[in-house]
mmCIF file of C-alpha atoms in Angstrom:
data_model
loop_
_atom_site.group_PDB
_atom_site.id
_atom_site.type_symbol
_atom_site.label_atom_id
_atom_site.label_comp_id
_atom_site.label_asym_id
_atom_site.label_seq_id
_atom_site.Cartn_x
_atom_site.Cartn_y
_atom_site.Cartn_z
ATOM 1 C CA UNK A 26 149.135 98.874 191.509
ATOM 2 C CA UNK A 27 148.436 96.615 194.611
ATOM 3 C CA UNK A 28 147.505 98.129 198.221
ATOM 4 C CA UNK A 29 147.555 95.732 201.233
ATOM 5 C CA UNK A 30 143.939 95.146 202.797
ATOM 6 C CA UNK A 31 144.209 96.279 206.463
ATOM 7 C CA UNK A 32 141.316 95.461 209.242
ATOM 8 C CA UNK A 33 139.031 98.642 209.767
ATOM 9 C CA UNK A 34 136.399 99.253 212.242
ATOM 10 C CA UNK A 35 133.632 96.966 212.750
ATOM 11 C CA UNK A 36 135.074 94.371 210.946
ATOM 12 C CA UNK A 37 136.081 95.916 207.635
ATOM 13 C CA UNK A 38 138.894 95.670 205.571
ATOM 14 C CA UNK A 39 140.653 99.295 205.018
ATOM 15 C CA UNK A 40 143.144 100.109 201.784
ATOM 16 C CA UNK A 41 144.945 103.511 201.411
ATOM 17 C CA UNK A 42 146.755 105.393 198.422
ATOM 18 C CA UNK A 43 149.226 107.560 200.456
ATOM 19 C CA UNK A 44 149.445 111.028 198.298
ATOM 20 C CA UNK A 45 153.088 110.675 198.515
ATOM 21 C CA UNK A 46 152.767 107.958 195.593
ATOM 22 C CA UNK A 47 152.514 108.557 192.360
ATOM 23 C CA UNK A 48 149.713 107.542 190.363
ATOM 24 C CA UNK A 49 149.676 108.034 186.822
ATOM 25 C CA UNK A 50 147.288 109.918 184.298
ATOM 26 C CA UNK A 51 144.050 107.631 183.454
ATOM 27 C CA UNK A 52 141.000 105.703 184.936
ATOM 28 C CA UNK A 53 142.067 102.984 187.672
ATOM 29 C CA UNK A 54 139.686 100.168 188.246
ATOM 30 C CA UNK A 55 139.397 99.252 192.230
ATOM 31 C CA UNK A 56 139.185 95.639 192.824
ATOM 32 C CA UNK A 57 139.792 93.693 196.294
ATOM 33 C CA UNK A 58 141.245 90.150 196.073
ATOM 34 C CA UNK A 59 140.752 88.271 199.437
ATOM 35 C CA UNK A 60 143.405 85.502 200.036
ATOM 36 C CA UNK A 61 143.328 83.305 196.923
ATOM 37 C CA UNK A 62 140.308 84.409 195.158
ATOM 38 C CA UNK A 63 139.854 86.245 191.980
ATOM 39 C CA UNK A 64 139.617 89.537 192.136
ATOM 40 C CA UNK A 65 136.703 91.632 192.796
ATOM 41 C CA UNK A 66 135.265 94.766 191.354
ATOM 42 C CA UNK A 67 134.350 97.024 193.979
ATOM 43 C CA UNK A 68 131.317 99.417 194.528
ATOM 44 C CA UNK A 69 131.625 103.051 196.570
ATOM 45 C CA UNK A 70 129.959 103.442 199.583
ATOM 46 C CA UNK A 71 129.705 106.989 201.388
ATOM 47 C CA UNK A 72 132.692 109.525 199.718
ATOM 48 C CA UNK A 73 133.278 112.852 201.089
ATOM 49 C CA UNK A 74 134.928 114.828 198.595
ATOM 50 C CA UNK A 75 135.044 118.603 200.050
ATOM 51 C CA UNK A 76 138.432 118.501 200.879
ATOM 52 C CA UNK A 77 138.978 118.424 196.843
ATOM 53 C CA UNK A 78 136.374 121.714 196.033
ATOM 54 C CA UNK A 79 137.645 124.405 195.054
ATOM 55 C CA UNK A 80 141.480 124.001 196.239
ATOM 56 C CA UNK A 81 144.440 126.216 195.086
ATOM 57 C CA UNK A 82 147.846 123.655 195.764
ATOM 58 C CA UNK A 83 150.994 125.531 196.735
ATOM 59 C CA UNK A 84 152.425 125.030 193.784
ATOM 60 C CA UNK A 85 156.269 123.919 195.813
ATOM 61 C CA UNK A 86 156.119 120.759 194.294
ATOM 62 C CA UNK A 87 156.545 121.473 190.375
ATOM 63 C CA UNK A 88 153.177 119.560 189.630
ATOM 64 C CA UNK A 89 149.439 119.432 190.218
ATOM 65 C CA UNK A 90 148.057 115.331 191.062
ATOM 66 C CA UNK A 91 144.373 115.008 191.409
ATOM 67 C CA UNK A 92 142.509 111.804 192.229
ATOM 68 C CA UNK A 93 138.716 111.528 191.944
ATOM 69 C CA UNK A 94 136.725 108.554 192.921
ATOM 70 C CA UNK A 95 133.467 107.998 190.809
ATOM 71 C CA UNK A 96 131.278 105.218 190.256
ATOM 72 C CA UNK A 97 131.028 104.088 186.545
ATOM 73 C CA UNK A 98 127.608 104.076 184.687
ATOM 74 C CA UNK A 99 127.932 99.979 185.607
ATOM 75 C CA UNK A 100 127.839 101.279 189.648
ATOM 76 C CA UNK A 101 131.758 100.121 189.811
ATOM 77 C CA UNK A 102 134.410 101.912 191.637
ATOM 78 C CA UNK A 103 137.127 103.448 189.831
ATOM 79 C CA UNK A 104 139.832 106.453 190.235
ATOM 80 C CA UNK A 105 140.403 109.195 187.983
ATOM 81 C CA UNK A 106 143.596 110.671 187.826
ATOM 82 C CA UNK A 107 145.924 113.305 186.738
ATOM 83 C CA UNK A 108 149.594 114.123 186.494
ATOM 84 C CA UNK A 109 150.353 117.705 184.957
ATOM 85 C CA UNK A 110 153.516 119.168 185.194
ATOM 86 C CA UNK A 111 153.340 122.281 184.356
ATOM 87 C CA UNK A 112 149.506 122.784 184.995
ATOM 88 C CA UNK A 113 147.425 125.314 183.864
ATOM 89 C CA UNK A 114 144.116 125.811 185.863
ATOM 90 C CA UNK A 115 141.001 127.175 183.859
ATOM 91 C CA UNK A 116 139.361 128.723 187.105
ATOM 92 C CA UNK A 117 136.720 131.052 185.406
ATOM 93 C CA UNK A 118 134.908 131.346 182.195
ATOM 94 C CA UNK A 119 133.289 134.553 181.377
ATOM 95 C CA UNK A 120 130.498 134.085 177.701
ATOM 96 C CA UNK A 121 130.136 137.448 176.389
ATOM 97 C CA UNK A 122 127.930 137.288 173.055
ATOM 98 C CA UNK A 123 130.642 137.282 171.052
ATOM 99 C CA UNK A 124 133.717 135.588 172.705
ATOM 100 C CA UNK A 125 135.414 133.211 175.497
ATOM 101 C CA UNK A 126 137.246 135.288 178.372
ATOM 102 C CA UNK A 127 139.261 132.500 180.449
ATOM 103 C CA UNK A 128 140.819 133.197 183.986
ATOM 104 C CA UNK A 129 143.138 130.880 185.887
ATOM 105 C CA UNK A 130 146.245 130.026 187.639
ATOM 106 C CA UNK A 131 149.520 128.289 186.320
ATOM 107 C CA UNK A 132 151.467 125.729 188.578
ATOM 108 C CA UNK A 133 155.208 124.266 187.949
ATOM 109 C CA UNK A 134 156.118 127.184 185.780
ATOM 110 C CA UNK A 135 156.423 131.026 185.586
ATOM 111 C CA UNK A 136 154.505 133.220 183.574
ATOM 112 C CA UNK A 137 156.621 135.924 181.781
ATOM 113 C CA UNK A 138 156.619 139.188 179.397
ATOM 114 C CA UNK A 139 155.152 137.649 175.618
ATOM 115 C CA UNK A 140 153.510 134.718 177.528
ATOM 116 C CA UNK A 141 150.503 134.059 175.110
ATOM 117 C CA UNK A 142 147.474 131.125 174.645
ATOM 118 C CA UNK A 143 146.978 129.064 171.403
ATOM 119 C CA UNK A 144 143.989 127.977 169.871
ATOM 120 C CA UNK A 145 144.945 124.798 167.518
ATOM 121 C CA UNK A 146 142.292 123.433 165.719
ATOM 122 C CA UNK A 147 141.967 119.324 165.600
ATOM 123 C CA UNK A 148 143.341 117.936 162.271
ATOM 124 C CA UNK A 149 140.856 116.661 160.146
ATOM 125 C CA UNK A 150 137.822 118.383 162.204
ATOM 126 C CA UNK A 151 135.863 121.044 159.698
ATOM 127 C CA UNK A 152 136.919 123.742 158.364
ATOM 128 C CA UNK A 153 139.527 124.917 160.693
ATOM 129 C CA UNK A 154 141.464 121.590 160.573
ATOM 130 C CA UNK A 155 141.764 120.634 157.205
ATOM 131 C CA UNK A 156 144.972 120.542 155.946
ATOM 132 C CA UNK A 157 147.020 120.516 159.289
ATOM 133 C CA UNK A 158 144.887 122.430 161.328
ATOM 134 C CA UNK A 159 145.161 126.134 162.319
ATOM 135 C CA UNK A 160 146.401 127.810 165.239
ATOM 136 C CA UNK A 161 145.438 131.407 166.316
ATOM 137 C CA UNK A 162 147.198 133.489 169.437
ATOM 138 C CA UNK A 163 145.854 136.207 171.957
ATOM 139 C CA UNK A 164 147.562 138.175 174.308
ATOM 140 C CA UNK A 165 147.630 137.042 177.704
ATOM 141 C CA UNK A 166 147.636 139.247 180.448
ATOM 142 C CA UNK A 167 149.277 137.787 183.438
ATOM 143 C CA UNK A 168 149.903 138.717 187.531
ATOM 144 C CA UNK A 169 152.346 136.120 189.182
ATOM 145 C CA UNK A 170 150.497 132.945 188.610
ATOM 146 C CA UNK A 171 147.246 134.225 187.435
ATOM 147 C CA UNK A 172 146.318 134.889 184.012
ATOM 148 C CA UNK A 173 143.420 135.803 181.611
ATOM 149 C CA UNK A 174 142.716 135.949 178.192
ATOM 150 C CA UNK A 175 139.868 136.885 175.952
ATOM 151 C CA UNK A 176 139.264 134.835 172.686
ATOM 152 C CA UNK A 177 136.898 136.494 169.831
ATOM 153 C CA UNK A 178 135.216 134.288 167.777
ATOM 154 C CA UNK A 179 134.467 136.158 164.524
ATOM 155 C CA UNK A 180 138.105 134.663 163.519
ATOM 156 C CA UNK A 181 137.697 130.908 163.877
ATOM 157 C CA UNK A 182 136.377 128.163 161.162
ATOM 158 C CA UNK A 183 133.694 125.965 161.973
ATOM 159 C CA UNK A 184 135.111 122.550 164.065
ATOM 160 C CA UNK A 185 136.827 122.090 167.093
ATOM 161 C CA UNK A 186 139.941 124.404 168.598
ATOM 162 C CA UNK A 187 141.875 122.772 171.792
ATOM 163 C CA UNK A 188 143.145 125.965 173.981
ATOM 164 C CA UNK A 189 146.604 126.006 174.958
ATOM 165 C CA UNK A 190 148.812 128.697 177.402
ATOM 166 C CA UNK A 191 152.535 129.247 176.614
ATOM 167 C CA UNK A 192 153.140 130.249 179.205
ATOM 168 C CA UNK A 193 156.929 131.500 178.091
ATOM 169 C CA UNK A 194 155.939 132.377 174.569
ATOM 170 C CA UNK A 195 157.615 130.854 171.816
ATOM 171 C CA UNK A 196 160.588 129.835 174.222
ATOM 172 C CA UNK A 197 158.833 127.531 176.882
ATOM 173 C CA UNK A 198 156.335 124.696 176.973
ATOM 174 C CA UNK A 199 152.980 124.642 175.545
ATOM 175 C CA UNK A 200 150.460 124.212 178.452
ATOM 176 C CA UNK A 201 147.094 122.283 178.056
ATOM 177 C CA UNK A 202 144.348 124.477 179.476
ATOM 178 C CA UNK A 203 141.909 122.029 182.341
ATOM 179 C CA UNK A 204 139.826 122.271 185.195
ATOM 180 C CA UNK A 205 141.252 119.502 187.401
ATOM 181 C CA UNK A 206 140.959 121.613 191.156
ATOM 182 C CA UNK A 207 137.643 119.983 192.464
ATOM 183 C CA UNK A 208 135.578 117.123 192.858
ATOM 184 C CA UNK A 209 134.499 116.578 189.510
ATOM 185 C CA UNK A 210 135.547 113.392 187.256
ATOM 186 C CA UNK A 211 133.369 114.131 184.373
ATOM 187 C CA UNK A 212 132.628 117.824 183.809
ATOM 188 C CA UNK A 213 131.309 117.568 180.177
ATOM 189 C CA UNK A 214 127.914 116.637 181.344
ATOM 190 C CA UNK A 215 128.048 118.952 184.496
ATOM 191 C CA UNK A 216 129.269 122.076 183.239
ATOM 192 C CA UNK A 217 127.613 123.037 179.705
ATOM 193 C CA UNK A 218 127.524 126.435 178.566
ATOM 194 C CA UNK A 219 125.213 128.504 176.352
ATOM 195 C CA UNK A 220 126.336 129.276 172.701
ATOM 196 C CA UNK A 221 126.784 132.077 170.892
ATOM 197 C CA UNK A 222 125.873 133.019 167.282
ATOM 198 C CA UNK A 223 128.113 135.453 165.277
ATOM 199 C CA UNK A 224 129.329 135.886 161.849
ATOM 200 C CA UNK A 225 132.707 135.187 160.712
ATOM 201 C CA UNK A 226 134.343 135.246 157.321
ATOM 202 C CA UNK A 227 133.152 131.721 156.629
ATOM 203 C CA UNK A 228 129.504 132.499 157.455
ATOM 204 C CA UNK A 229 127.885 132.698 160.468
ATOM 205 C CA UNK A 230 128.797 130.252 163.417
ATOM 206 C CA UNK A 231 127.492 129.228 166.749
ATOM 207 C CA UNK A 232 130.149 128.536 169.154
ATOM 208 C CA UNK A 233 130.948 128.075 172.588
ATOM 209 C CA UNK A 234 133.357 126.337 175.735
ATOM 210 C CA UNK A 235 132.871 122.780 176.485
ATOM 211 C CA UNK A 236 134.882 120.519 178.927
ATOM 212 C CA UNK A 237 136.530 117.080 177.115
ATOM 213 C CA UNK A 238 136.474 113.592 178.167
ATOM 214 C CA UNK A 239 139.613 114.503 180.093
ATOM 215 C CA UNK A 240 138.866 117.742 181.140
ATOM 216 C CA UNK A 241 140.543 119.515 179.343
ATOM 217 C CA UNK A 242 139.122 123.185 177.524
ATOM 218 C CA UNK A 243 138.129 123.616 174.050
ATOM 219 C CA UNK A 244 135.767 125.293 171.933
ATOM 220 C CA UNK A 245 133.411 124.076 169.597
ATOM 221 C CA UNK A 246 132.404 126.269 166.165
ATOM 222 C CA UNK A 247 129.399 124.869 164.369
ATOM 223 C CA UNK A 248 128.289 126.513 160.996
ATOM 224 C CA UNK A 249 124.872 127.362 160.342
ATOM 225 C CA UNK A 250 122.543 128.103 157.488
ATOM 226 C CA UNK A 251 123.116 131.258 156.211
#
């Protein structure tokens, strides 16, 4: 995607990325290319990101779009972005010593009587993927766009189990639970949370919530010596 380069104050060069365009999901690298030249990887200067903390969108649109500048581990300037349609926000996480309680908010669709969450373990990831993976349910318990659920975990195998809202039951789309609404790129190395230990039918476990590379919720189950 190409911007035009527009003179700024004191000299500079200004581009914008009008929200009205649509940027898809994924990591955008910002270069500048100045008449001829090759382009240029480009390094942030001063960002001010509270408009983007802690934000609840309308909704009117169908869709949540996020955009967060960052600078790379190389200093480099790059957008991350996201396109969900429907969305479902993970707004609060609750730890009790022996489960996950999630609250949040669901954009782009309606939550209705049977409306339910999914844990599905990752193929091929300890015990709970092998052969297929698993996938376990709990009851949601919803107020117009809001929801929560509580997830035990004395019932899950040791690996890792994606969380999911249906937000329609069996009859509507499967929803990836993420926490997209602030100014956060990266959230696995900003937001960690404290495991717990508990014993399950295949031995005792320590597990706990964990943000992915794409921010996106899961839970990680790790078996320990008995």
């Amino acid at each position: 995607m190409s911007l035009p380069l527009a003179p700024a104050a004191e000299g500079r060069l200004r581009a914008a990325l009008p929200s009205s365009v649509s940027l898809p999901e994924g990591r955008w690298d910002a270069y500048a290319r100045l008449s001829d030249g090759e382009p240029r990887r480009l390094v942030p200067g001063v960002t001010d990101l509270r408009s983007l903390a802690d934000r609840t969108p309308s909704g009117l649109l169908g869709h949540v779009a996020v955009r967060i500048p960052y600078a790379t581990r190389q200093g480099n300037l790059t957008v991350r972005s996201w396109l969900r349609a429907p969305h479902a926000e993970a707004v609060d996480l609750h730890l009790a010593g022996d489960g996950l309680t999630v609250r949040g908010r669901v954009y782009g669709t309606q939550l209705v009587p049977g409306a339910d969450a999914e844990l599905r373990a990752r193929p091929g990831d300890g015990e709970s993927g092998r052969d297929g993976g698993g996938v376990r349910r709990v009851e949601v318990v919803a107020e117009r766009t809001e929801f929560a659920f509580t997830v035990p975990y004395d019932g899950l195998a040791p690996g890792v189990w994606d969380l999911w809202l249906r937000p329609a039951g069996d009859h509507g789309p499967a929803v990836r639970l993420a926490r997209l609404l602030d100014d956060v790129a990266d959230k696995n190395p900003v937001f960690t949370f404290p495991r717990a230990r508990v014993r399950t039918p295949y031995g005792p476990v320590e597990a706990g919530p964990y943000y992915t590379r794409d921010n996106d919720l899961s839970l990680a189950v790790a078996a320990l010596d008995a």
